[in-house]
XYZ file of N, CA and C in Angstrom:
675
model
N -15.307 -81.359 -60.238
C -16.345 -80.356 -60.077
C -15.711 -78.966 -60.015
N -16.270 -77.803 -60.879
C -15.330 -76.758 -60.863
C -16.220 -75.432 -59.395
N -15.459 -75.478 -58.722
C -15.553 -74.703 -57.425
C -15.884 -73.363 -58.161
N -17.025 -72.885 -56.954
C -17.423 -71.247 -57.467
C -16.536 -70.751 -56.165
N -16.629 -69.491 -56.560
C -15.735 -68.321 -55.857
C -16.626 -68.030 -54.711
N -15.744 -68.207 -53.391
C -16.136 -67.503 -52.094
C -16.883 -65.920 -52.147
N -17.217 -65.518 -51.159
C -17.856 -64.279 -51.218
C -17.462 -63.523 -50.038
N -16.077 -62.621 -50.210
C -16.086 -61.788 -49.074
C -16.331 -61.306 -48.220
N -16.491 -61.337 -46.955
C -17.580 -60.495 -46.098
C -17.630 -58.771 -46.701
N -18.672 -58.531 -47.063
C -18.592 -56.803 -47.585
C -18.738 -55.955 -46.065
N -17.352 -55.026 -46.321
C -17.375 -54.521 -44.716
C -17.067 -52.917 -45.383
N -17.704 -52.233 -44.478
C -17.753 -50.681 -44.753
C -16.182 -50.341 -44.826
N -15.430 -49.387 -45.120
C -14.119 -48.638 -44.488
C -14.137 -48.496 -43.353
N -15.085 -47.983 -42.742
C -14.951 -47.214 -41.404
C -16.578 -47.995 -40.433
N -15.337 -48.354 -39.716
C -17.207 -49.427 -38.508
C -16.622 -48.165 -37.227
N -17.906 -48.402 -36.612
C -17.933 -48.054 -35.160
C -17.312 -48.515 -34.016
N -16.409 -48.104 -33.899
C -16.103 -48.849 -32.657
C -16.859 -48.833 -31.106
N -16.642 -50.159 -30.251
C -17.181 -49.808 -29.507
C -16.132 -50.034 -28.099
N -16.442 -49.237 -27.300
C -15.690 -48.740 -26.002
C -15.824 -50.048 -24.903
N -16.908 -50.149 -24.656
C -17.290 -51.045 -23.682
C -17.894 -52.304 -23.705
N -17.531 -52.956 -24.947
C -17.984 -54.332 -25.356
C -18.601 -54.632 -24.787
N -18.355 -55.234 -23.427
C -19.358 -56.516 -22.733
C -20.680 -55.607 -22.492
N -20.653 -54.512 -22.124
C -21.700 -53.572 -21.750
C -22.558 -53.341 -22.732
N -22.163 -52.903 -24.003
C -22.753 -53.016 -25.015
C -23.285 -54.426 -25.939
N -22.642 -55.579 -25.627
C -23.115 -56.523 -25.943
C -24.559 -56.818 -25.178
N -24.578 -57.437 -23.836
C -25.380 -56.970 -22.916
C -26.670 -56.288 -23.148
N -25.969 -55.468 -23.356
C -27.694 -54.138 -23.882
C -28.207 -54.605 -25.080
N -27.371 -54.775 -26.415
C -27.936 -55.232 -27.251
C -29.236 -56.423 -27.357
N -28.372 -57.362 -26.151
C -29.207 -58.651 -26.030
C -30.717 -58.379 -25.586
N -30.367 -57.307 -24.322
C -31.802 -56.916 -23.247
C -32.653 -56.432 -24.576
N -32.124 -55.656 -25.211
C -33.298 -54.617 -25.912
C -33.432 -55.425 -27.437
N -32.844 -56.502 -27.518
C -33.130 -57.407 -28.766
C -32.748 -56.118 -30.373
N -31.660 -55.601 -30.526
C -31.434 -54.411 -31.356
C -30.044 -55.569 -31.944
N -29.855 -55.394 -33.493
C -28.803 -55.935 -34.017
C -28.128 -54.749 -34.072
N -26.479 -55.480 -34.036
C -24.770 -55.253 -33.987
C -25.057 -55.242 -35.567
N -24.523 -53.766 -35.720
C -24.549 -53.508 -37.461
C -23.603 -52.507 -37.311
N -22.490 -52.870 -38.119
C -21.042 -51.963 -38.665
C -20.109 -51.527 -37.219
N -20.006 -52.659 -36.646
C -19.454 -52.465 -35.238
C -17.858 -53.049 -35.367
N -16.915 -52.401 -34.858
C -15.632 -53.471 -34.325
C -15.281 -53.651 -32.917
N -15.396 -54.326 -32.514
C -15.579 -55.027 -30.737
C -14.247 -55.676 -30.654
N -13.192 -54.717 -29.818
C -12.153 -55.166 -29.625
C -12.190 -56.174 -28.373
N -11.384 -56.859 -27.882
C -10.595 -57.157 -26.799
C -12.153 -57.544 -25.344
N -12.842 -58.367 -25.865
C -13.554 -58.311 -25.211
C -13.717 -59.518 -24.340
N -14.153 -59.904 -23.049
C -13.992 -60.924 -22.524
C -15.199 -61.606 -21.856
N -15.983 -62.391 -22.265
C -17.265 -62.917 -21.571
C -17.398 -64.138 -21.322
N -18.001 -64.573 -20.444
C -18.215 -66.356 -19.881
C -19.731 -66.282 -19.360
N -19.883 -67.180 -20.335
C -21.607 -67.787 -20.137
C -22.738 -66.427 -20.603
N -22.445 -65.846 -21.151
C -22.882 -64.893 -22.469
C -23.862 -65.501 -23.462
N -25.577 -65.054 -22.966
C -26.782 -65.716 -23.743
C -26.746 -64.565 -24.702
N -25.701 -65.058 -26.007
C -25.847 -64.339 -26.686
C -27.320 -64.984 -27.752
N -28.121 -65.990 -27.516
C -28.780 -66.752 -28.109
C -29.907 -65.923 -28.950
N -29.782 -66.122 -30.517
C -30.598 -65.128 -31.325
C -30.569 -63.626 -31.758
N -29.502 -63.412 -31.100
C -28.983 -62.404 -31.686
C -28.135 -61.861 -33.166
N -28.555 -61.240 -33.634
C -27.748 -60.939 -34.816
C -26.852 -59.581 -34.658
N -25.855 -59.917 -35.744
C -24.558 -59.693 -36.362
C -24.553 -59.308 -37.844
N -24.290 -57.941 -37.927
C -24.310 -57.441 -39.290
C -22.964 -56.325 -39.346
N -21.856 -57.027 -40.688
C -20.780 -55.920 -40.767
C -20.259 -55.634 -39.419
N -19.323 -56.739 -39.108
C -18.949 -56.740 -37.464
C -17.480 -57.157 -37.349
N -16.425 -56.584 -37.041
C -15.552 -57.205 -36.721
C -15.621 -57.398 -35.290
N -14.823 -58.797 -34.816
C -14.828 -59.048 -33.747
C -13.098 -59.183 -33.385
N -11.950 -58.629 -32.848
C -10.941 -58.681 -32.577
C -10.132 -58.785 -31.486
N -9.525 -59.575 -31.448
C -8.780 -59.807 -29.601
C -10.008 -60.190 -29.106
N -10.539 -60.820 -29.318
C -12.082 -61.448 -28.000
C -11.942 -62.755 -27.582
N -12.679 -62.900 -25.981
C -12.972 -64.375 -25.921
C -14.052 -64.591 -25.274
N -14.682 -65.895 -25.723
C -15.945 -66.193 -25.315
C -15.836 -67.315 -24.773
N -15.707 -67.532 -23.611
C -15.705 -68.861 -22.884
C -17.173 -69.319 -22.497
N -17.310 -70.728 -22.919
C -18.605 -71.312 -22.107
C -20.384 -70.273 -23.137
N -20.308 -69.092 -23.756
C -21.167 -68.727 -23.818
C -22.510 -69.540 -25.076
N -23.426 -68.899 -25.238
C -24.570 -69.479 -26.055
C -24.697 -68.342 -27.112
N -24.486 -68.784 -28.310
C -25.096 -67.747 -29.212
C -25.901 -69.125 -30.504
N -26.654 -69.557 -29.843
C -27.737 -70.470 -30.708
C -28.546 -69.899 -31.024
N -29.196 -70.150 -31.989
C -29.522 -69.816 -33.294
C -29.248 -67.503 -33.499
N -27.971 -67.518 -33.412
C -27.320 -66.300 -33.974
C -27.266 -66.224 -34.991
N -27.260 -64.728 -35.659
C -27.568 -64.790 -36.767
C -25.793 -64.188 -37.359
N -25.101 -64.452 -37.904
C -23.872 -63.530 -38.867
C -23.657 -63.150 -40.399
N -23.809 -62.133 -40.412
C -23.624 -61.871 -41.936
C -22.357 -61.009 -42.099
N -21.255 -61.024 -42.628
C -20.384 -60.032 -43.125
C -19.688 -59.374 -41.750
N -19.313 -60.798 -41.042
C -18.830 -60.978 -39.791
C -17.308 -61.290 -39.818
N -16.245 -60.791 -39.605
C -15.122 -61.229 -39.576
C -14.638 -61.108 -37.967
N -14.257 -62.474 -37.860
C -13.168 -62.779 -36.234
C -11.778 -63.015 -36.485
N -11.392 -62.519 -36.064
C -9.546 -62.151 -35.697
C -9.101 -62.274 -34.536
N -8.626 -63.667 -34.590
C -7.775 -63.844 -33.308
C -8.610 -63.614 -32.132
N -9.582 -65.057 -31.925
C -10.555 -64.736 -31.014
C -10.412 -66.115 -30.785
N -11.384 -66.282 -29.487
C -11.239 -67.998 -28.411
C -12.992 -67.940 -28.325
N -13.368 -69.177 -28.686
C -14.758 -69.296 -28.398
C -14.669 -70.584 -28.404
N -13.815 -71.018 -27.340
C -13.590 -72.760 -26.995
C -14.769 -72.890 -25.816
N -15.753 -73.785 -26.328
C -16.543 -74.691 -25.591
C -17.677 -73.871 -25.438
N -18.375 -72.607 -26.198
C -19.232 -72.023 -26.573
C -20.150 -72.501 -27.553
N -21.376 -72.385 -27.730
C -22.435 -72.849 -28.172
C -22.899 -71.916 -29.210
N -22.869 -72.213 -30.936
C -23.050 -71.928 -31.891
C -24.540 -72.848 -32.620
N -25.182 -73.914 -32.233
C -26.053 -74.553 -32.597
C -27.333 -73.675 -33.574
N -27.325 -74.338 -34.381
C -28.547 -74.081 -35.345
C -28.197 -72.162 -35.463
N -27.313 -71.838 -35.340
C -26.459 -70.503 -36.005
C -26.127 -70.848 -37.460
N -27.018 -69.650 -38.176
C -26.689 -69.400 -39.315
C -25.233 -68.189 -39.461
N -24.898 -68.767 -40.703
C -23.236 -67.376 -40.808
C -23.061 -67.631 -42.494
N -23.361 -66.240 -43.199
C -23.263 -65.992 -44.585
C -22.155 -64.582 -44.462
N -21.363 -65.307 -45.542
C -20.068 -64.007 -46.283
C -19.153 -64.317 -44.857
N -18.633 -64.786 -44.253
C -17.477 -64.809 -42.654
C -16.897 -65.154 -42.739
N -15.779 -64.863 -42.050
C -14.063 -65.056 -42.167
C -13.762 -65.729 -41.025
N -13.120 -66.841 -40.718
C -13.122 -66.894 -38.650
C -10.931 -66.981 -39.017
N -10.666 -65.971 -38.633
C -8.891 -65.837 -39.062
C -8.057 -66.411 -37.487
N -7.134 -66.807 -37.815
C -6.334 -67.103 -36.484
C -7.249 -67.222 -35.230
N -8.564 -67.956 -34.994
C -9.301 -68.251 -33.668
C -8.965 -69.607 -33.083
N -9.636 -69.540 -32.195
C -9.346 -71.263 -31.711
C -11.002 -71.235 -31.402
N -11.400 -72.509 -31.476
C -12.544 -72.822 -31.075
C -12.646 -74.118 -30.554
N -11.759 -74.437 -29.857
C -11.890 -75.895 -29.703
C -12.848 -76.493 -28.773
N -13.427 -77.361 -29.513
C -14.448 -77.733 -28.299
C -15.855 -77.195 -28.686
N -16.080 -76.121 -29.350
C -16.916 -75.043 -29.312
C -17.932 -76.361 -30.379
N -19.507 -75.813 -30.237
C -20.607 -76.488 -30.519
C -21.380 -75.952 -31.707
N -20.793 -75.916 -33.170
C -22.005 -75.797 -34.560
C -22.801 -77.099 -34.822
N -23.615 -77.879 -33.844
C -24.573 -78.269 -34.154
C -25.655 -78.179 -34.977
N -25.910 -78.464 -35.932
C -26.832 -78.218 -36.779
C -26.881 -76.420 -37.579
N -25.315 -76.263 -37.800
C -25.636 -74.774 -38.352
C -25.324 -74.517 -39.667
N -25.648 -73.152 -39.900
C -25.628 -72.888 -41.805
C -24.404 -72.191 -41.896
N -23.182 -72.858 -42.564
C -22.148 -71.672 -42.977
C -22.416 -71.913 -44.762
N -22.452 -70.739 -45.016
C -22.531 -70.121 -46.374
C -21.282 -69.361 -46.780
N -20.657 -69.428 -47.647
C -19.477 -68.605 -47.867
C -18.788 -67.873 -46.586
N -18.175 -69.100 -46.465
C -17.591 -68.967 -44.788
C -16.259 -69.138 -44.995
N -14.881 -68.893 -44.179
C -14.004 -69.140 -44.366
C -13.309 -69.182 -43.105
N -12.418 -70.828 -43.301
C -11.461 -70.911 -41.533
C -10.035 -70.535 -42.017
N -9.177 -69.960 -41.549
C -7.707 -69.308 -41.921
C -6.816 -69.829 -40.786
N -6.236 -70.449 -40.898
C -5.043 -70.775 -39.285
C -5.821 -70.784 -38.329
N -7.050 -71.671 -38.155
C -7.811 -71.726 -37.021
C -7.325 -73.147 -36.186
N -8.247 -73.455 -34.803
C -7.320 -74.588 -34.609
C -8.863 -74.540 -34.148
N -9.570 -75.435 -34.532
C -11.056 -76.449 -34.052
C -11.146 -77.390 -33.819
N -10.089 -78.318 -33.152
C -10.009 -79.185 -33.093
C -11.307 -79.710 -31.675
N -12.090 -80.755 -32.732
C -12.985 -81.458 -31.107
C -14.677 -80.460 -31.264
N -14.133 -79.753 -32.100
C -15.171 -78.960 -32.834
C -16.540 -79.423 -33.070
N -18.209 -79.194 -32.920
C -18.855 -80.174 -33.285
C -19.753 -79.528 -34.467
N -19.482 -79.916 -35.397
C -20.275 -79.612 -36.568
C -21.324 -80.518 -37.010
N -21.638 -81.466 -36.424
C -22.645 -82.357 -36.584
C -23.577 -81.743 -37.596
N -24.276 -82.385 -38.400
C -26.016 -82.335 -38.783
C -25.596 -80.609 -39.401
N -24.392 -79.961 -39.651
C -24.233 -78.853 -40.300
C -24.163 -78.488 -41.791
N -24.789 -77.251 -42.163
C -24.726 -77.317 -43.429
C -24.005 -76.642 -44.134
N -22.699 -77.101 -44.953
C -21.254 -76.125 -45.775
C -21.561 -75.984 -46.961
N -22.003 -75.164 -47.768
C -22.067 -74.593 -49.012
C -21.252 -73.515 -49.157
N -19.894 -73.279 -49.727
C -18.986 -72.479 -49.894
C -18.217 -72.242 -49.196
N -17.558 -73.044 -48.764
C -16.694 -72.950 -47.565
C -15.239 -73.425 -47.746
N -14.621 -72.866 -46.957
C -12.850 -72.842 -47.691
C -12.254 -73.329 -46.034
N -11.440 -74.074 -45.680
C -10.690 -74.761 -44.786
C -9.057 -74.156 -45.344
N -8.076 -73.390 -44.506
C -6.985 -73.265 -45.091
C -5.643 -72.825 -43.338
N -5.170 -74.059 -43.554
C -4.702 -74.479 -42.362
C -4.958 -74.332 -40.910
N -5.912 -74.887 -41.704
C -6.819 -75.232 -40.268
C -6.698 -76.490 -39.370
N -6.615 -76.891 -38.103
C -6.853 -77.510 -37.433
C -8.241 -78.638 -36.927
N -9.086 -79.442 -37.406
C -10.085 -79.676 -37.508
C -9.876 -81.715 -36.984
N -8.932 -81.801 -36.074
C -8.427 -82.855 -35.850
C -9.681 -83.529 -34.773
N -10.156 -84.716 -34.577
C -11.458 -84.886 -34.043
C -12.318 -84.093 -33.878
N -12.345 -83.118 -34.816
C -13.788 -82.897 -34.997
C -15.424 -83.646 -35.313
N -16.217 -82.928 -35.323
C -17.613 -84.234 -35.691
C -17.980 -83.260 -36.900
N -18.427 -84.514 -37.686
C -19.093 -83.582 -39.048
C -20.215 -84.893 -39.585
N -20.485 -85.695 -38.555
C -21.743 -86.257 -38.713
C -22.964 -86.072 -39.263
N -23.206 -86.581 -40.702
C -24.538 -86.353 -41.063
C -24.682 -84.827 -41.649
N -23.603 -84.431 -42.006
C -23.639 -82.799 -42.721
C -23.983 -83.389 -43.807
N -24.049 -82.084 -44.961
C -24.528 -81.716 -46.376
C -23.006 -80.778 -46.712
N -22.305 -81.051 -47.219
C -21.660 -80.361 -47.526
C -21.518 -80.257 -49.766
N -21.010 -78.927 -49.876
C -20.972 -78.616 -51.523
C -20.184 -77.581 -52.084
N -19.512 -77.353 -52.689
C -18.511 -76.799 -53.106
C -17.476 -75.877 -51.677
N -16.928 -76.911 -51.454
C -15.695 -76.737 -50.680
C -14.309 -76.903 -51.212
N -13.863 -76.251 -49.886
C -11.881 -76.392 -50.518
C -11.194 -76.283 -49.499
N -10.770 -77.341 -49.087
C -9.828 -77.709 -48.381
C -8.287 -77.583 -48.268
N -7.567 -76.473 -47.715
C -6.108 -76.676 -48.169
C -5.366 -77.020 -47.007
N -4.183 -77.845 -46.934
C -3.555 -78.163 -45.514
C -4.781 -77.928 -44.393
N -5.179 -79.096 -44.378
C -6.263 -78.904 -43.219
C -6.291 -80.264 -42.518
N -6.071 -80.318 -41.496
C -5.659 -81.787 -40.927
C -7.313 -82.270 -40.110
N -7.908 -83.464 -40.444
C -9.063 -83.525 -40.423
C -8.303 -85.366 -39.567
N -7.710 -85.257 -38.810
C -7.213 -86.452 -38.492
C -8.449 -87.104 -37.512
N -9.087 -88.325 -36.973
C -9.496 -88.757 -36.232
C -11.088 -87.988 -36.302
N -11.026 -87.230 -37.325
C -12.499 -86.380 -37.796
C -13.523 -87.442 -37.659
N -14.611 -87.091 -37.332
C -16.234 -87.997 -37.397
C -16.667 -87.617 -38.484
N -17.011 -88.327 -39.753
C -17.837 -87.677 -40.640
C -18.827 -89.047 -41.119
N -19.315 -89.534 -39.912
C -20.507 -90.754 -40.282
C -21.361 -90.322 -40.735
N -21.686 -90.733 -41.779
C -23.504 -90.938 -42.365
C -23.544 -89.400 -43.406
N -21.691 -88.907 -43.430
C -21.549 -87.694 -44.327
C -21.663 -87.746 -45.768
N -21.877 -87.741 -46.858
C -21.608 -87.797 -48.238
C -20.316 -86.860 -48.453
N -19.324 -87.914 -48.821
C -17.847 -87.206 -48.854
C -18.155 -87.168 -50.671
N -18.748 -87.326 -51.299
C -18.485 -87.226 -52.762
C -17.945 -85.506 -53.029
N -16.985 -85.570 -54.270
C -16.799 -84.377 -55.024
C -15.632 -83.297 -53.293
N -15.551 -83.829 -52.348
C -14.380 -83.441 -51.478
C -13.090 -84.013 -51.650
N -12.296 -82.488 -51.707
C -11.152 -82.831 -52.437
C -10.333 -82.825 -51.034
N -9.763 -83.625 -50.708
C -8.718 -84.200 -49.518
C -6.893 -84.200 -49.685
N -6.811 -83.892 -50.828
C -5.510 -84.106 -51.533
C -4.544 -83.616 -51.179
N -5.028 -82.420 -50.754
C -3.965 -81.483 -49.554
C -4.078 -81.316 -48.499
N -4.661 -82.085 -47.831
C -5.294 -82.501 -46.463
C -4.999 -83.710 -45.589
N -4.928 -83.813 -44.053
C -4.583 -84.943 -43.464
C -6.114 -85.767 -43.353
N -6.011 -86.929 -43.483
C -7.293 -87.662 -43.330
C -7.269 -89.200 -42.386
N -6.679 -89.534 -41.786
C -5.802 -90.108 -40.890
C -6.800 -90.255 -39.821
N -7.021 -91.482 -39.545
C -8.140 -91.866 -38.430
C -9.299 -91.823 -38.687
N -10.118 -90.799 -40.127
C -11.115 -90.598 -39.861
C -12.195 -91.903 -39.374
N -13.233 -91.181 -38.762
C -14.244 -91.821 -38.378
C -15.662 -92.148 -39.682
N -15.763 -93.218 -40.002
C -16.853 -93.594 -40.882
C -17.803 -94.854 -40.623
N -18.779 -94.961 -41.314
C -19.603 -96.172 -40.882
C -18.788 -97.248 -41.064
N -19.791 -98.494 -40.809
C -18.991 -100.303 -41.246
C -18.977 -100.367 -42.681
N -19.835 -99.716 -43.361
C -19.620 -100.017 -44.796
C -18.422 -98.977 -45.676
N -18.036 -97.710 -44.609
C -17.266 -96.925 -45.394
C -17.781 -96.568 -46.897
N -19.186 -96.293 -46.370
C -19.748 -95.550 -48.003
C -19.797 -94.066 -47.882
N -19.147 -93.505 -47.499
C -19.519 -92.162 -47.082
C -18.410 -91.606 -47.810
N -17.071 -92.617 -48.620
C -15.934 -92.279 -49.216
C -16.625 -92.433 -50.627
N -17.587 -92.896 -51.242
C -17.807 -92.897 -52.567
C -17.548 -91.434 -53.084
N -17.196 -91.445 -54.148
C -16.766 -90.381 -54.672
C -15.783 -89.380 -54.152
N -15.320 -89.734 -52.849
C -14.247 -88.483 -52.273
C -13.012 -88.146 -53.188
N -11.897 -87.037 -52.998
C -11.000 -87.180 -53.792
C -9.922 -87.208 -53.431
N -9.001 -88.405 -53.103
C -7.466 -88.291 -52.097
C -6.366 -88.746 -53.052
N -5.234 -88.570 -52.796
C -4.375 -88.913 -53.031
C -3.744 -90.325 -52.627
N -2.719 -90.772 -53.577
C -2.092 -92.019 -53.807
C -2.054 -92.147 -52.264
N -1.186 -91.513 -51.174
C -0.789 -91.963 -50.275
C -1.964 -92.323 -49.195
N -3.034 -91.357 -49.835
C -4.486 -91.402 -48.887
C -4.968 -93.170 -48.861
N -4.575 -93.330 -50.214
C -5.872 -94.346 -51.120
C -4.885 -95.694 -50.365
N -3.258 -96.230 -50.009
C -3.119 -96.902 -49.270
C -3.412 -96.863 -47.769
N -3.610 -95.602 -47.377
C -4.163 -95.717 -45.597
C -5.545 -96.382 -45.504
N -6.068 -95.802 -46.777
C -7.801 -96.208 -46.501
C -8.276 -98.066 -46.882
N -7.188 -98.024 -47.695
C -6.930 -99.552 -48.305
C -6.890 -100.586 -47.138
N -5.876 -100.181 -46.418
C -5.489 -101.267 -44.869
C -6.594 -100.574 -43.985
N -7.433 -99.781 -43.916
C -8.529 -99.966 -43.097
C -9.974 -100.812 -43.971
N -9.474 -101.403 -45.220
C -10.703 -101.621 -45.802
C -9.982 -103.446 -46.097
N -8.695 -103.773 -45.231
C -8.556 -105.105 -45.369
C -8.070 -105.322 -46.741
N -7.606 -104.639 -47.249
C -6.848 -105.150 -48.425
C -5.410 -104.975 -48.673
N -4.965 -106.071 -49.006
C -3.504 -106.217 -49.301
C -2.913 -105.599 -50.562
N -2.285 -104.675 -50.292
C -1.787 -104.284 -51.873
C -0.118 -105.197 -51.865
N 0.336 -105.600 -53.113
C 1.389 -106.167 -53.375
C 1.381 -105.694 -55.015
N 3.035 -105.402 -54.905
C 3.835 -105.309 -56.615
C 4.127 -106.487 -57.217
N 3.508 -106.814 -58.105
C 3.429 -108.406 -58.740
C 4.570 -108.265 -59.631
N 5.239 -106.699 -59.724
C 6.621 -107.025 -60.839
C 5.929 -107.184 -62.119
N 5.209 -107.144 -62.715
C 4.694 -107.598 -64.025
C 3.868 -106.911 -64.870
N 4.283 -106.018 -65.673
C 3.541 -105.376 -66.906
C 2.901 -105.952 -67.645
N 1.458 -106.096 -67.613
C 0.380 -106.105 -68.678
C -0.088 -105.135 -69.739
């Protein structure tokens, strides 16, 4: 399947910075007003209802979000840099054109959300829950994604590079047309019938791991036909 091209987050030259993050986050929420062309350095919040709020042309840098809620948030043309939003709540959050670069999110909750031309860079998500989520254009590139859940997603033109997806949940997923080839796949989690591999795309060394979980003996019979 020939992969279409990601879509940059389009970000002005020059955003606003803001002085007092949490304060200004805060206000935003009270007075229900969207974060448009903002960069929010170094900011630090726990248990933060950021829930429904939107995000437009935003960098987010040096931040962490422990424990907070930003369900059903909205992101467009959102880039995070080196940010912690381990065990924070992303559910039914939509995110079109986003970058998430060097973050950790481990633990953190995309339940049922929309990434659209999204992109993970040296992230570490491991334990991550992407359940019931939906990936259309989305790029994985050494990323960390080791027991994660990806239960029951929709996923479609993706790209996976060095991305270790070890002990991953992806029951009841349609792995067709996912290319795994440069990727760890090691433990994953699948139904009893292991139909969720029809059509996936792995490599030789993949295709004996998945073999001895599917009970079959491979042997060299020595003999050219």
């Amino acid at each position: 399947m020939k992969k279409r091209g990601l879509k940059e987050p389009s970000l002005p030259k020059e955003l606003f910075p803001v002085k007092l993050g949490k304060e200004f986050l805060e206000e935003a929420k009270e007075q229900e007003t969207e974060v448009v062309r903002r960069k929010i350095e170094k900011v630090y919040l726990t248990k933060f209802d950021g829930s429904g709020m939107s995000f437009w042309q935003t960098v987010f840098q040096n931040c962490r979000f422990e424990g907070c809620d930003f369900h059903k948030a909205f992101f467009q043309d959102v880039k995070f840099v080196n940010c912690s939003f381990c065990h924070s709540s992303f559910c039914d959050a939509n995110f079109k054109s986003c970058i998430f670069e060097s973050c950790k999110g481990r633990g953190a909750d995309f339940y049922g959300s929309s990434l659209y031309h999204v992109q993970f860079r040296d992230c570490d998500m491991g334990e991550a829950v992407f359940d019931a989520a939906r990936f259309s254009s989305v790029k994985g590139q050494n990323t960390d994604f080791s027991k994660a859940g990806f239960s029951k997603c929709r996923m479609s033109n993706t790209v996976w590079e060095q991305v270790c997806f070890r002990e991953a949940n992806f029951f009841k997923t349609v792995l067709k047309d996912q290319d795994f080839t440069k990727s760890s796949i090691e433990g994953i989690v699948l139904s009893d019938e292991r139909g969720e591999l029809e059509g996936a795309v792995v490599n030789t060394f993949q295709v004996l791991g998945l073999a001895k979980r599917l009970g079959l003996v491979i042997q060299d019979s020595g003999e050219n036909f």
